[in-house]
PDB file of C-alpha atoms in Angstrom:
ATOM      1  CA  UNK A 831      77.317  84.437 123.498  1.00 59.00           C
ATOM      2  CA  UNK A 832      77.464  81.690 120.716  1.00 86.00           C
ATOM      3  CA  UNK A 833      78.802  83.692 117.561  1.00 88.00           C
ATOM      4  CA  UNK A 834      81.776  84.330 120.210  1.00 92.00           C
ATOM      5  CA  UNK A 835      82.909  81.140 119.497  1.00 94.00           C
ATOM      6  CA  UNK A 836      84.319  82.240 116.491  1.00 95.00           C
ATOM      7  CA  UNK A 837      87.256  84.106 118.552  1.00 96.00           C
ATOM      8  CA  UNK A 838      89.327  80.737 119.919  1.00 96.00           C
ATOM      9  CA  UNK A 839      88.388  79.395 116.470  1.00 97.00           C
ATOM     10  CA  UNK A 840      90.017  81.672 114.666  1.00 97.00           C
ATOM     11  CA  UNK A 841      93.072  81.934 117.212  1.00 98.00           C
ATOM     12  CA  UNK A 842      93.062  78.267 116.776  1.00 97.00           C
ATOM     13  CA  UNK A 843      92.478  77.889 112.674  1.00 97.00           C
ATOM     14  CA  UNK A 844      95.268  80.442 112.693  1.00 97.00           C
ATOM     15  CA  UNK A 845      97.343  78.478 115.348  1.00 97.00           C
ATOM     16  CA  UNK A 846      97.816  75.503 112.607  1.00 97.00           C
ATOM     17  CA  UNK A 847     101.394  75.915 112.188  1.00 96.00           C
ATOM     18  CA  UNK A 848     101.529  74.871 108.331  1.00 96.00           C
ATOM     19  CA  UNK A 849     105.518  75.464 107.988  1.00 96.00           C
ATOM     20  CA  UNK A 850     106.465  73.809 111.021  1.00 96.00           C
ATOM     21  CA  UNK A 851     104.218  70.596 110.440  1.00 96.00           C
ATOM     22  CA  UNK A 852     104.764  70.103 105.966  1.00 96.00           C
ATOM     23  CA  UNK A 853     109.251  70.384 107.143  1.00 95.00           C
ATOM     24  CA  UNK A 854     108.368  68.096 109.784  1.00 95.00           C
ATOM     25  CA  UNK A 855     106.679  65.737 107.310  1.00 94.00           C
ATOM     26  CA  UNK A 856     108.594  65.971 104.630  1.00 93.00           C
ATOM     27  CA  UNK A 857     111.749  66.128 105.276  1.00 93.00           C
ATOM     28  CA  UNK A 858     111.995  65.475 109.509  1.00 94.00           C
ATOM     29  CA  UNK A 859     113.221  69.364 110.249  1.00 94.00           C
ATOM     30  CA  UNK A 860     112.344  71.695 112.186  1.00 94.00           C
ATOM     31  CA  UNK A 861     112.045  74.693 109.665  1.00 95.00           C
ATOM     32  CA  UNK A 862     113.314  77.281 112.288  1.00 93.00           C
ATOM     33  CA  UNK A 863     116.202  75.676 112.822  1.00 94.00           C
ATOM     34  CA  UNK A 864     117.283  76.097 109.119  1.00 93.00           C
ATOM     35  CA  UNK A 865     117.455  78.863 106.838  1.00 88.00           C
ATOM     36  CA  UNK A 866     115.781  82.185 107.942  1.00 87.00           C
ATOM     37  CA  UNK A 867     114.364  80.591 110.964  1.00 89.00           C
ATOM     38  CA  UNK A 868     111.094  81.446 110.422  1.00 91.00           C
ATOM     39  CA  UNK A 869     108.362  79.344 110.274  1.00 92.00           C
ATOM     40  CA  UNK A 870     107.072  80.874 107.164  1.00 91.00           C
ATOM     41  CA  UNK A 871     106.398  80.292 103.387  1.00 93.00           C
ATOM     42  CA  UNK A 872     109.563  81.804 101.812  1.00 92.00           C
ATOM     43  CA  UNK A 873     111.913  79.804 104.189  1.00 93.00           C
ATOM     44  CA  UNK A 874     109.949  76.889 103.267  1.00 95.00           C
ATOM     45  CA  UNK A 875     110.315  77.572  99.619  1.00 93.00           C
ATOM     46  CA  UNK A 876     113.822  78.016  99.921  1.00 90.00           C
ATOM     47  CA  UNK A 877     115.024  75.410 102.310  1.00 93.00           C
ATOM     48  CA  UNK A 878     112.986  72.613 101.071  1.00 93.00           C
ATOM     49  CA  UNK A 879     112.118  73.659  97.781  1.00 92.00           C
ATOM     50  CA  UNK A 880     108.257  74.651  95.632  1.00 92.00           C
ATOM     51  CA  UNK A 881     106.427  70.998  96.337  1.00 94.00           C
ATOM     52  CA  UNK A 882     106.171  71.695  99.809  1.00 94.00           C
ATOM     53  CA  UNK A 883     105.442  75.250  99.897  1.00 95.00           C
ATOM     54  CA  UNK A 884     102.510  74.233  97.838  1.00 96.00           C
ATOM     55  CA  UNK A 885     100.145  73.192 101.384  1.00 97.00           C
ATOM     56  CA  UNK A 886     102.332  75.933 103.431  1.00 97.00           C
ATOM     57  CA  UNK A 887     100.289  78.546 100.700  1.00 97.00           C
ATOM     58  CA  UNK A 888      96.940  77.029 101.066  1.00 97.00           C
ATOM     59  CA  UNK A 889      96.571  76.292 104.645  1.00 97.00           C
ATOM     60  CA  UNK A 890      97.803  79.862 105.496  1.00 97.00           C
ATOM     61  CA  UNK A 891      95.308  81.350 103.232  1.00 97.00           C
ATOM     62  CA  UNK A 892      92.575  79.207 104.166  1.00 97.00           C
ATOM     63  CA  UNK A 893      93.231  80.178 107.908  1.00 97.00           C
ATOM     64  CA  UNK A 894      92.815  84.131 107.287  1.00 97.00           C
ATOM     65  CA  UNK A 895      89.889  83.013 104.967  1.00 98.00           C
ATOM     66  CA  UNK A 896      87.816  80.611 107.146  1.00 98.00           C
ATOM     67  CA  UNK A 897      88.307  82.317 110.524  1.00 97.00           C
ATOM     68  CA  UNK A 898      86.487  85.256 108.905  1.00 97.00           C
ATOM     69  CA  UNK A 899      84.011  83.406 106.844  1.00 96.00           C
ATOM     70  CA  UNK A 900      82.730  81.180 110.539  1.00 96.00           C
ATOM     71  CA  UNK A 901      82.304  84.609 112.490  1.00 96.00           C
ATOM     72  CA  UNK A 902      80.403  85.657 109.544  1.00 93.00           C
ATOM     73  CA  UNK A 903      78.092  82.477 109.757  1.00 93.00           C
ATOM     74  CA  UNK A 904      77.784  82.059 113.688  1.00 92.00           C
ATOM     75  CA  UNK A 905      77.195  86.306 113.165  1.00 88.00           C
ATOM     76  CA  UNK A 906      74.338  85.703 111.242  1.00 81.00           C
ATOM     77  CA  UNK A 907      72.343  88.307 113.237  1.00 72.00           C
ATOM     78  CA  UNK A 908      74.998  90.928 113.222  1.00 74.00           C
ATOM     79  CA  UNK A 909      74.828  91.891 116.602  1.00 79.00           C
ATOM     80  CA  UNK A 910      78.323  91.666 116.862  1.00 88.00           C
ATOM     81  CA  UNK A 911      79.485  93.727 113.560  1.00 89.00           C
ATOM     82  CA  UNK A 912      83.075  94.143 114.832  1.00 93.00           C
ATOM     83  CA  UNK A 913      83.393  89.930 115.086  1.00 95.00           C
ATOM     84  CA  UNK A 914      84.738  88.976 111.920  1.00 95.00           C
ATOM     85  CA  UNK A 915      87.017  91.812 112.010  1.00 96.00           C
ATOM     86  CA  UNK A 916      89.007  90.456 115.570  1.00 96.00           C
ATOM     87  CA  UNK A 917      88.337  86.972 114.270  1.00 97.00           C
ATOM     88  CA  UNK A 918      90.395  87.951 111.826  1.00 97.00           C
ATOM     89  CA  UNK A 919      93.303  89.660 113.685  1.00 97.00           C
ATOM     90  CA  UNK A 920      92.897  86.572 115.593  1.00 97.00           C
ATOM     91  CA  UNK A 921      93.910  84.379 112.788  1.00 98.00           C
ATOM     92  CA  UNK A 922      96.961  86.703 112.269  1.00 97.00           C
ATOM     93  CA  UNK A 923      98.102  86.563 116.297  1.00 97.00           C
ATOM     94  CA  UNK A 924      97.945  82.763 116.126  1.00 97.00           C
ATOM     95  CA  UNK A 925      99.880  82.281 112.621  1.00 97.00           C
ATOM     96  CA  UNK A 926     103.033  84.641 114.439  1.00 96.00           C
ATOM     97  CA  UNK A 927     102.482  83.146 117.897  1.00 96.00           C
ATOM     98  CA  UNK A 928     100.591  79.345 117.288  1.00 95.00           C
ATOM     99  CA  UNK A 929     100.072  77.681 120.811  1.00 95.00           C
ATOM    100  CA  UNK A 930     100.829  74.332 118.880  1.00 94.00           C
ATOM    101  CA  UNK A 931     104.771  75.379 118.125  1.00 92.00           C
ATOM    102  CA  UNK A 932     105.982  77.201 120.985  1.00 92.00           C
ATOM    103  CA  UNK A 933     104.229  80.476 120.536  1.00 94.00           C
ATOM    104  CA  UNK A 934     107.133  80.652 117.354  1.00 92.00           C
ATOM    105  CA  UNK A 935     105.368  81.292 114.082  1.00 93.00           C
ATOM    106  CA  UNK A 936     105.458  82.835 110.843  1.00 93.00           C
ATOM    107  CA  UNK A 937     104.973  86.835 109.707  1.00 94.00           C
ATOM    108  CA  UNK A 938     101.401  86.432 109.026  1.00 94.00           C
ATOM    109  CA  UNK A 939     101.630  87.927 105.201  1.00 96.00           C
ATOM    110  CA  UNK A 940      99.796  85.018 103.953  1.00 96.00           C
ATOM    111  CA  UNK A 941      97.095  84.526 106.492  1.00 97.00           C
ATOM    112  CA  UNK A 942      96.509  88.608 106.480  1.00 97.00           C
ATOM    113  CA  UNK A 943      95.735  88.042 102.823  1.00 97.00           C
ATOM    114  CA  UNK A 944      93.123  85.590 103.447  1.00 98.00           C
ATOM    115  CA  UNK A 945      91.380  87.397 105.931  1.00 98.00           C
ATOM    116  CA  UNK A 946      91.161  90.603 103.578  1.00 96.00           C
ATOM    117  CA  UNK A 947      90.063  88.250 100.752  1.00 96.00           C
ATOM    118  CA  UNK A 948      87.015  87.374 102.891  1.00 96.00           C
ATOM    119  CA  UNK A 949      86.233  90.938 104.093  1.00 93.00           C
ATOM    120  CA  UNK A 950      87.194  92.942 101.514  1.00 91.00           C
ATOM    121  CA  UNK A 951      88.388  91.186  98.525  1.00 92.00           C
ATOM    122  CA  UNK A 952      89.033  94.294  96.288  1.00 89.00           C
ATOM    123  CA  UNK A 953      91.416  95.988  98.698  1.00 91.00           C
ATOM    124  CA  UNK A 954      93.068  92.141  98.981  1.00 94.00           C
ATOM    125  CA  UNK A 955      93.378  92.170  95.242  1.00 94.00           C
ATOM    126  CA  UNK A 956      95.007  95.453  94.772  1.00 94.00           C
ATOM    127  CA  UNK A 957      97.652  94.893  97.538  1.00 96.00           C
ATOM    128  CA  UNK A 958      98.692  91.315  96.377  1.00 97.00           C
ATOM    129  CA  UNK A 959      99.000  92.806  93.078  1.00 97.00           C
ATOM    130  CA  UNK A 960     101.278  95.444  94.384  1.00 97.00           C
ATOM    131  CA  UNK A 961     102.921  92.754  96.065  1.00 97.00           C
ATOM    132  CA  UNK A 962     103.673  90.801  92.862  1.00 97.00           C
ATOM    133  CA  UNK A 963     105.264  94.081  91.318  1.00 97.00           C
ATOM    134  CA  UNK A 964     107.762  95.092  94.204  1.00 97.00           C
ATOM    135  CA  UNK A 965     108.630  91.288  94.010  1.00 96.00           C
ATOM    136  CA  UNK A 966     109.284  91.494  90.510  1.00 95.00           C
ATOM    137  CA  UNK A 967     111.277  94.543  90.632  1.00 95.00           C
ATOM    138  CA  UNK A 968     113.309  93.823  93.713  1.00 94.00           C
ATOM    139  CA  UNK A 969     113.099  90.244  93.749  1.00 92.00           C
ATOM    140  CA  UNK A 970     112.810  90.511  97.959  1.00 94.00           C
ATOM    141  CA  UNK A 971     110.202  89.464  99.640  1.00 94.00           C
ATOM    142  CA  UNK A 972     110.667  91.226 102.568  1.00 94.00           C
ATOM    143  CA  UNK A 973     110.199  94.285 100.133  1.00 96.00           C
ATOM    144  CA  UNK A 974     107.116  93.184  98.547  1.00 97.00           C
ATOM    145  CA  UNK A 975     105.479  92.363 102.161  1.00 97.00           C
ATOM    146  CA  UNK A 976     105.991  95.947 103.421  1.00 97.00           C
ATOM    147  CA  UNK A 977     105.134  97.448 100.641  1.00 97.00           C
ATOM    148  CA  UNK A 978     102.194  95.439 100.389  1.00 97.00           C
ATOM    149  CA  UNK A 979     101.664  96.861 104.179  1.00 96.00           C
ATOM    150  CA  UNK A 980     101.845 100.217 103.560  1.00 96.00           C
ATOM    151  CA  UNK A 981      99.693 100.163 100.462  1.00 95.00           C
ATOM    152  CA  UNK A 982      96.927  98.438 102.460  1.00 95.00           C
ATOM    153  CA  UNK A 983      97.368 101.054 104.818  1.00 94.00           C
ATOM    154  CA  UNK A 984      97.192 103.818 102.868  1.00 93.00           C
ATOM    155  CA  UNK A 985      94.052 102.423 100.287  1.00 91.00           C
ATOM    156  CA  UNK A 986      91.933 101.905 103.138  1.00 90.00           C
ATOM    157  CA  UNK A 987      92.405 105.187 104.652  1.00 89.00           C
ATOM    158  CA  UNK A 988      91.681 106.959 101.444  1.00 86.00           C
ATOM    159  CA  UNK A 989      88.636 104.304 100.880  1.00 82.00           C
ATOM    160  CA  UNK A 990      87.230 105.734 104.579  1.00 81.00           C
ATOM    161  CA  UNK A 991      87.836 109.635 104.333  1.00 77.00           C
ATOM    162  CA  UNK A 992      86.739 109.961 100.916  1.00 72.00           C
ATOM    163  CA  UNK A 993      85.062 109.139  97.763  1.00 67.00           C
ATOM    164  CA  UNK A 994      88.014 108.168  95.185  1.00 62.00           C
ATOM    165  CA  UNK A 995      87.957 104.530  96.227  1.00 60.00           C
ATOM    166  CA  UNK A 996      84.464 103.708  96.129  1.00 57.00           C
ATOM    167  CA  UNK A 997      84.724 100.158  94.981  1.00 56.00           C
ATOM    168  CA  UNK A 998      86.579  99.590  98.293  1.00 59.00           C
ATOM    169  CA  UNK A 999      83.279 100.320 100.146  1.00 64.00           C
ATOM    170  CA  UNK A1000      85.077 100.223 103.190  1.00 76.00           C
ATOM    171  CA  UNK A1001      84.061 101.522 107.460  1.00 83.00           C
ATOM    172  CA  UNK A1002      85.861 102.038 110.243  1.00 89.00           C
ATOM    173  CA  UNK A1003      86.154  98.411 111.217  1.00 92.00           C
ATOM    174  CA  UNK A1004      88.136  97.578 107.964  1.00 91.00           C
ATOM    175  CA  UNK A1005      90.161 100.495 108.618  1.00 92.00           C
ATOM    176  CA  UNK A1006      91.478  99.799 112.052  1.00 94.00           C
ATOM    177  CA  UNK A1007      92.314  96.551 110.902  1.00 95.00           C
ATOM    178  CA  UNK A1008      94.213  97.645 108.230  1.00 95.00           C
ATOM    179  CA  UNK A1009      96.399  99.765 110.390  1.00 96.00           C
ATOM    180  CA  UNK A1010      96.865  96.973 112.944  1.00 97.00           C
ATOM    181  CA  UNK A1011      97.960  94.664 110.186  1.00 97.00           C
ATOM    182  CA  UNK A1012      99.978  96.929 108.269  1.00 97.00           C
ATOM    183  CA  UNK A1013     102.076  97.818 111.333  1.00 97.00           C
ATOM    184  CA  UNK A1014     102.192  94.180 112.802  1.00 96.00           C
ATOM    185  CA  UNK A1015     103.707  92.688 109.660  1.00 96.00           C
ATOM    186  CA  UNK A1016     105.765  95.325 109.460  1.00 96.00           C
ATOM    187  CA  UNK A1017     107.227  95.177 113.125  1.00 96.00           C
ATOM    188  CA  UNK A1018     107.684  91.593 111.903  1.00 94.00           C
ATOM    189  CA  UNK A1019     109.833  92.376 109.371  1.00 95.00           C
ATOM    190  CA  UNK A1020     112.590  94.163 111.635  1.00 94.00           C
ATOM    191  CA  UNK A1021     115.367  91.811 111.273  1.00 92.00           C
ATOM    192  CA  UNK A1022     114.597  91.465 107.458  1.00 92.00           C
ATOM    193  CA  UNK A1023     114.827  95.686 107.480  1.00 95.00           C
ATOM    194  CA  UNK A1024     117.831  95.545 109.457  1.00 94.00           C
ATOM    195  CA  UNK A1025     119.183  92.824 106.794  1.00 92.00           C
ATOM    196  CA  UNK A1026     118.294  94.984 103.763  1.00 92.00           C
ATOM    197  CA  UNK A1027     120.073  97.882 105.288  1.00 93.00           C
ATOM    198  CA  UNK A1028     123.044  95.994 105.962  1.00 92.00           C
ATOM    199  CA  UNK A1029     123.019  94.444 102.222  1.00 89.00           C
ATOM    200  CA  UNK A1030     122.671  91.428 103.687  1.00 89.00           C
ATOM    201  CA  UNK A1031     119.093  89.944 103.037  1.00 89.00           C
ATOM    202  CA  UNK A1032     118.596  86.876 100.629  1.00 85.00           C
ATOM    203  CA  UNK A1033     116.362  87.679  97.229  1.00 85.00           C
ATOM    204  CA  UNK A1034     115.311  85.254  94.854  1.00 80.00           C
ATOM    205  CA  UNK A1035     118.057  85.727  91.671  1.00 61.00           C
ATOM    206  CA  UNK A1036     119.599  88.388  91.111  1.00 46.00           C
ATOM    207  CA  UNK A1037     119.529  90.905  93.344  1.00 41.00           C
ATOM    208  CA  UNK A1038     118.928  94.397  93.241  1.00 38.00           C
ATOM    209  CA  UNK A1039     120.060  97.695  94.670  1.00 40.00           C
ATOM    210  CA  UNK A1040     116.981  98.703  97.120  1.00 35.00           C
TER     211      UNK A1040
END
């Protein structure tokens, strides 16, 4: 039963509510009071500026990362092959619902991305890239996170049921995880959908027509 250890700590790695606790310290806020209201990176950036989104970036990536990477060590033996996998999905639950801020947390774009950069950092690549181009074209983040969803989505199931994607190398486990990311994040991203329809959502300069 020891290598299921790695479960509460990766619920609790990904519990660490970064946003909530850098506002707090450096400037005495509550981060979802202001702005968005969402104890995430962008609201960060854009309530309190880029110094302090600096530790927001690498504690939520090293939460995705590390929750993975200690259910990989404590699996050593691979009896459980499916433990990294909910370790990371873990991770993501406690980054949008952290016991240590009131169950009220961030999207979990950032963590995701560090668990898929310790499972299967390829696919992790190729979606933040994709990211970084709907960014650049829209200049919503919002955009860029869905997008980056349904990408991941989509390259994994083409990486399972056939041969194009081979340097994705991926199984069944990756692929169920994908999905459940992809359409978690997404479903996170209702209001910001609801926003973009409206005309009403808040990119960085000048915005575009979506």
């Amino acid at each position: 039963m020891f290598p299921l250890l790695a479960l509460p700590i990766a619920y609790m790695l990904g519990s660490i509510p970064s946003a909530v606790w850098v506002a707090k310290i450096y400037k005495g806020i509550d981060i979802r009071e202001h702005g968005s209201k969402n104890a995430g990176l962008t609201n960060v950036f854009r309530v309190l500026g880029w110094k302090p989104a600096i530790p927001v970036i690498l504690v939520d990536l090293s939460k995705g990362f590390f929750a993975v990477f200690i259910a990989k060590m404590l699996n050593d033996s691979q009896v459980y092959e499916w433990l990294p996998i909910a370790a990371g999905l873990l991770a993501i639950f406690g980054h949008s619902f952290t016991c240590l801020a009131g169950f009220r947390g961030g999207k979990g774009v950032l963590t995701a991305l560090g668990v898929f950069l310790a499972l299967q950092p390829a696919l992790a690549l190729t979606c933040f890239a994709f990211w970084g181009i709907l960014f650049a074209i829209t200049k919503y983040v919002s955009v860029a996170s869905i997008g980056a969803c349904v990408m991941l989505a989509t390259l994994a199931t083409l990486g399972f049921v056939s041969d194009i994607l081979p340097v994705y190398n991926l199984d069944i486990y990756i692929l169920i995880l994908s999905w459940l990311v992809s359409v978690f994040v997404v479903v996170k991203h209702k209001a910001n959908m609801v926003r973009l329809w409206n005309g009403t959502e808040n990119g960085f300069g000048k915005k575009r027509k979506i």
